């Protein structure tokens, strides 16, 4: 089972420019004080950005990876569902020749209040970079 399924993350909308993801708030993702754990929110947002990055990737020869998360938590989630969004911002080329994909991300509660927001950077690398790791070289696509 992949991590997204384990947590219950679903993707009602996904394209090369925008991904919407949802995560039910359950006891499994709460920290000891009853609020949503920030790591769960980050997981939701990185999952959305990573799925979006797949649309920019030729999976027969490349793999996308989330490599930088710059997110600020604004409010605590308590109940309901977290609604994550990743909007494609731009693509740049790294000094090593990899493609860098910048995604503006935001998580909201059921009332539309911002829980967390920021930017996630994904890189697209040739599969030859990961050939020595059997888990990476055979990784299936997310839920496109």
PDB file of C-alpha atoms in Angstrom, residues 14-76:
ATOM      1  CA  UNK A  14      -5.410  16.555 -11.206  1.00  0.00           C
ATOM      2  CA  UNK A  15      -3.758  18.171 -14.215  1.00  0.00           C
ATOM      3  CA  UNK A  16      -0.381  19.588 -15.254  1.00  0.00           C
ATOM      4  CA  UNK A  17      -1.303  22.972 -13.783  1.00  0.00           C
ATOM      5  CA  UNK A  18      -3.534  22.214 -10.785  1.00  0.00           C
ATOM      6  CA  UNK A  19      -4.079  19.382  -8.308  1.00  0.00           C
ATOM      7  CA  UNK A  20      -6.729  19.151  -5.611  1.00  0.00           C
ATOM      8  CA  UNK A  21      -6.185  16.607  -2.830  1.00  0.00           C
ATOM      9  CA  UNK A  22      -8.262  15.711   0.221  1.00  0.00           C
ATOM     10  CA  UNK A  23      -7.357  14.155   3.555  1.00  0.00           C
ATOM     11  CA  UNK A  24      -9.992  13.159   6.130  1.00  0.00           C
ATOM     12  CA  UNK A  25      -9.120  14.373   9.613  1.00  0.00           C
ATOM     13  CA  UNK A  26      -8.979  11.294  11.841  1.00  0.00           C
ATOM     14  CA  UNK A  27      -7.284  10.433  15.116  1.00  0.00           C
ATOM     15  CA  UNK A  28      -4.457   8.883  13.080  1.00  0.00           C
ATOM     16  CA  UNK A  29      -3.279  12.325  11.886  1.00  0.00           C
ATOM     17  CA  UNK A  30      -3.830  14.296  15.099  1.00  0.00           C
ATOM     18  CA  UNK A  31      -0.986  15.269  17.404  1.00  0.00           C
ATOM     19  CA  UNK A  32      -1.372  14.582  21.163  1.00  0.00           C
ATOM     20  CA  UNK A  33      -3.321  17.827  21.771  1.00  0.00           C
ATOM     21  CA  UNK A  34      -6.091  16.929  19.314  1.00  0.00           C
ATOM     22  CA  UNK A  35      -5.098  19.151  16.405  1.00  0.00           C
ATOM     23  CA  UNK A  36      -4.010  17.975  12.957  1.00  0.00           C
ATOM     24  CA  UNK A  37      -0.295  17.178  12.967  1.00  0.00           C
ATOM     25  CA  UNK A  38       1.640  19.602  10.772  1.00  0.00           C
ATOM     26  CA  UNK A  39       3.421  16.665   9.167  1.00  0.00           C
ATOM     27  CA  UNK A  40       0.084  15.320   7.919  1.00  0.00           C
ATOM     28  CA  UNK A  41      -0.698  18.666   6.308  1.00  0.00           C
ATOM     29  CA  UNK A  42       2.755  18.737   4.688  1.00  0.00           C
ATOM     30  CA  UNK A  43       2.214  15.195   3.421  1.00  0.00           C
ATOM     31  CA  UNK A  44      -1.073  16.233   1.797  1.00  0.00           C
ATOM     32  CA  UNK A  45       0.535  19.225   0.096  1.00  0.00           C
ATOM     33  CA  UNK A  46       3.622  17.349  -1.093  1.00  0.00           C
ATOM     34  CA  UNK A  47       1.409  14.560  -2.442  1.00  0.00           C
ATOM     35  CA  UNK A  48      -0.526  17.134  -4.483  1.00  0.00           C
ATOM     36  CA  UNK A  49       2.624  18.795  -5.848  1.00  0.00           C
ATOM     37  CA  UNK A  50       4.237  15.430  -6.608  1.00  0.00           C
ATOM     38  CA  UNK A  51       1.199  14.228  -8.537  1.00  0.00           C
ATOM     39  CA  UNK A  52       1.226  17.465 -10.514  1.00  0.00           C
ATOM     40  CA  UNK A  53       4.922  16.953 -11.241  1.00  0.00           C
ATOM     41  CA  UNK A  54       4.120  13.565 -12.786  1.00  0.00           C
ATOM     42  CA  UNK A  55       2.264  15.356 -15.584  1.00  0.00           C
ATOM     43  CA  UNK A  56       5.545  17.113 -16.445  1.00  0.00           C
ATOM     44  CA  UNK A  57       7.515  13.853 -16.375  1.00  0.00           C
ATOM     45  CA  UNK A  58       8.156  11.158 -18.979  1.00  0.00           C
ATOM     46  CA  UNK A  59       7.891   8.253 -16.525  1.00  0.00           C
ATOM     47  CA  UNK A  60       9.519   5.888 -19.026  1.00  0.00           C
ATOM     48  CA  UNK A  61      12.827   7.727 -18.506  1.00  0.00           C
ATOM     49  CA  UNK A  62      12.413  10.260 -15.652  1.00  0.00           C
ATOM     50  CA  UNK A  63      11.227  10.400 -12.034  1.00  0.00           C
ATOM     51  CA  UNK A  64       9.865  13.371 -10.046  1.00  0.00           C
ATOM     52  CA  UNK A  65      10.872  13.995  -6.431  1.00  0.00           C
ATOM     53  CA  UNK A  66       9.768  16.579  -3.877  1.00  0.00           C
ATOM     54  CA  UNK A  67      13.001  18.140  -2.604  1.00  0.00           C
ATOM     55  CA  UNK A  68      12.078  21.362  -0.803  1.00  0.00           C
ATOM     56  CA  UNK A  69       9.051  22.302   1.280  1.00  0.00           C
ATOM     57  CA  UNK A  70       8.624  25.907   2.420  1.00  0.00           C
ATOM     58  CA  UNK A  71       5.240  25.985   4.137  1.00  0.00           C
ATOM     59  CA  UNK A  72       3.869  28.106   6.961  1.00  0.00           C
ATOM     60  CA  UNK A  73       1.150  26.784   9.266  1.00  0.00           C
ATOM     61  CA  UNK A  74      -1.499  29.472   9.805  1.00  0.00           C
ATOM     62  CA  UNK A  75      -4.239  27.712  11.763  1.00  0.00           C
ATOM     63  CA  UNK A  76      -4.834  24.346  13.417  1.00  0.00           C
TER      64      UNK A  76
END
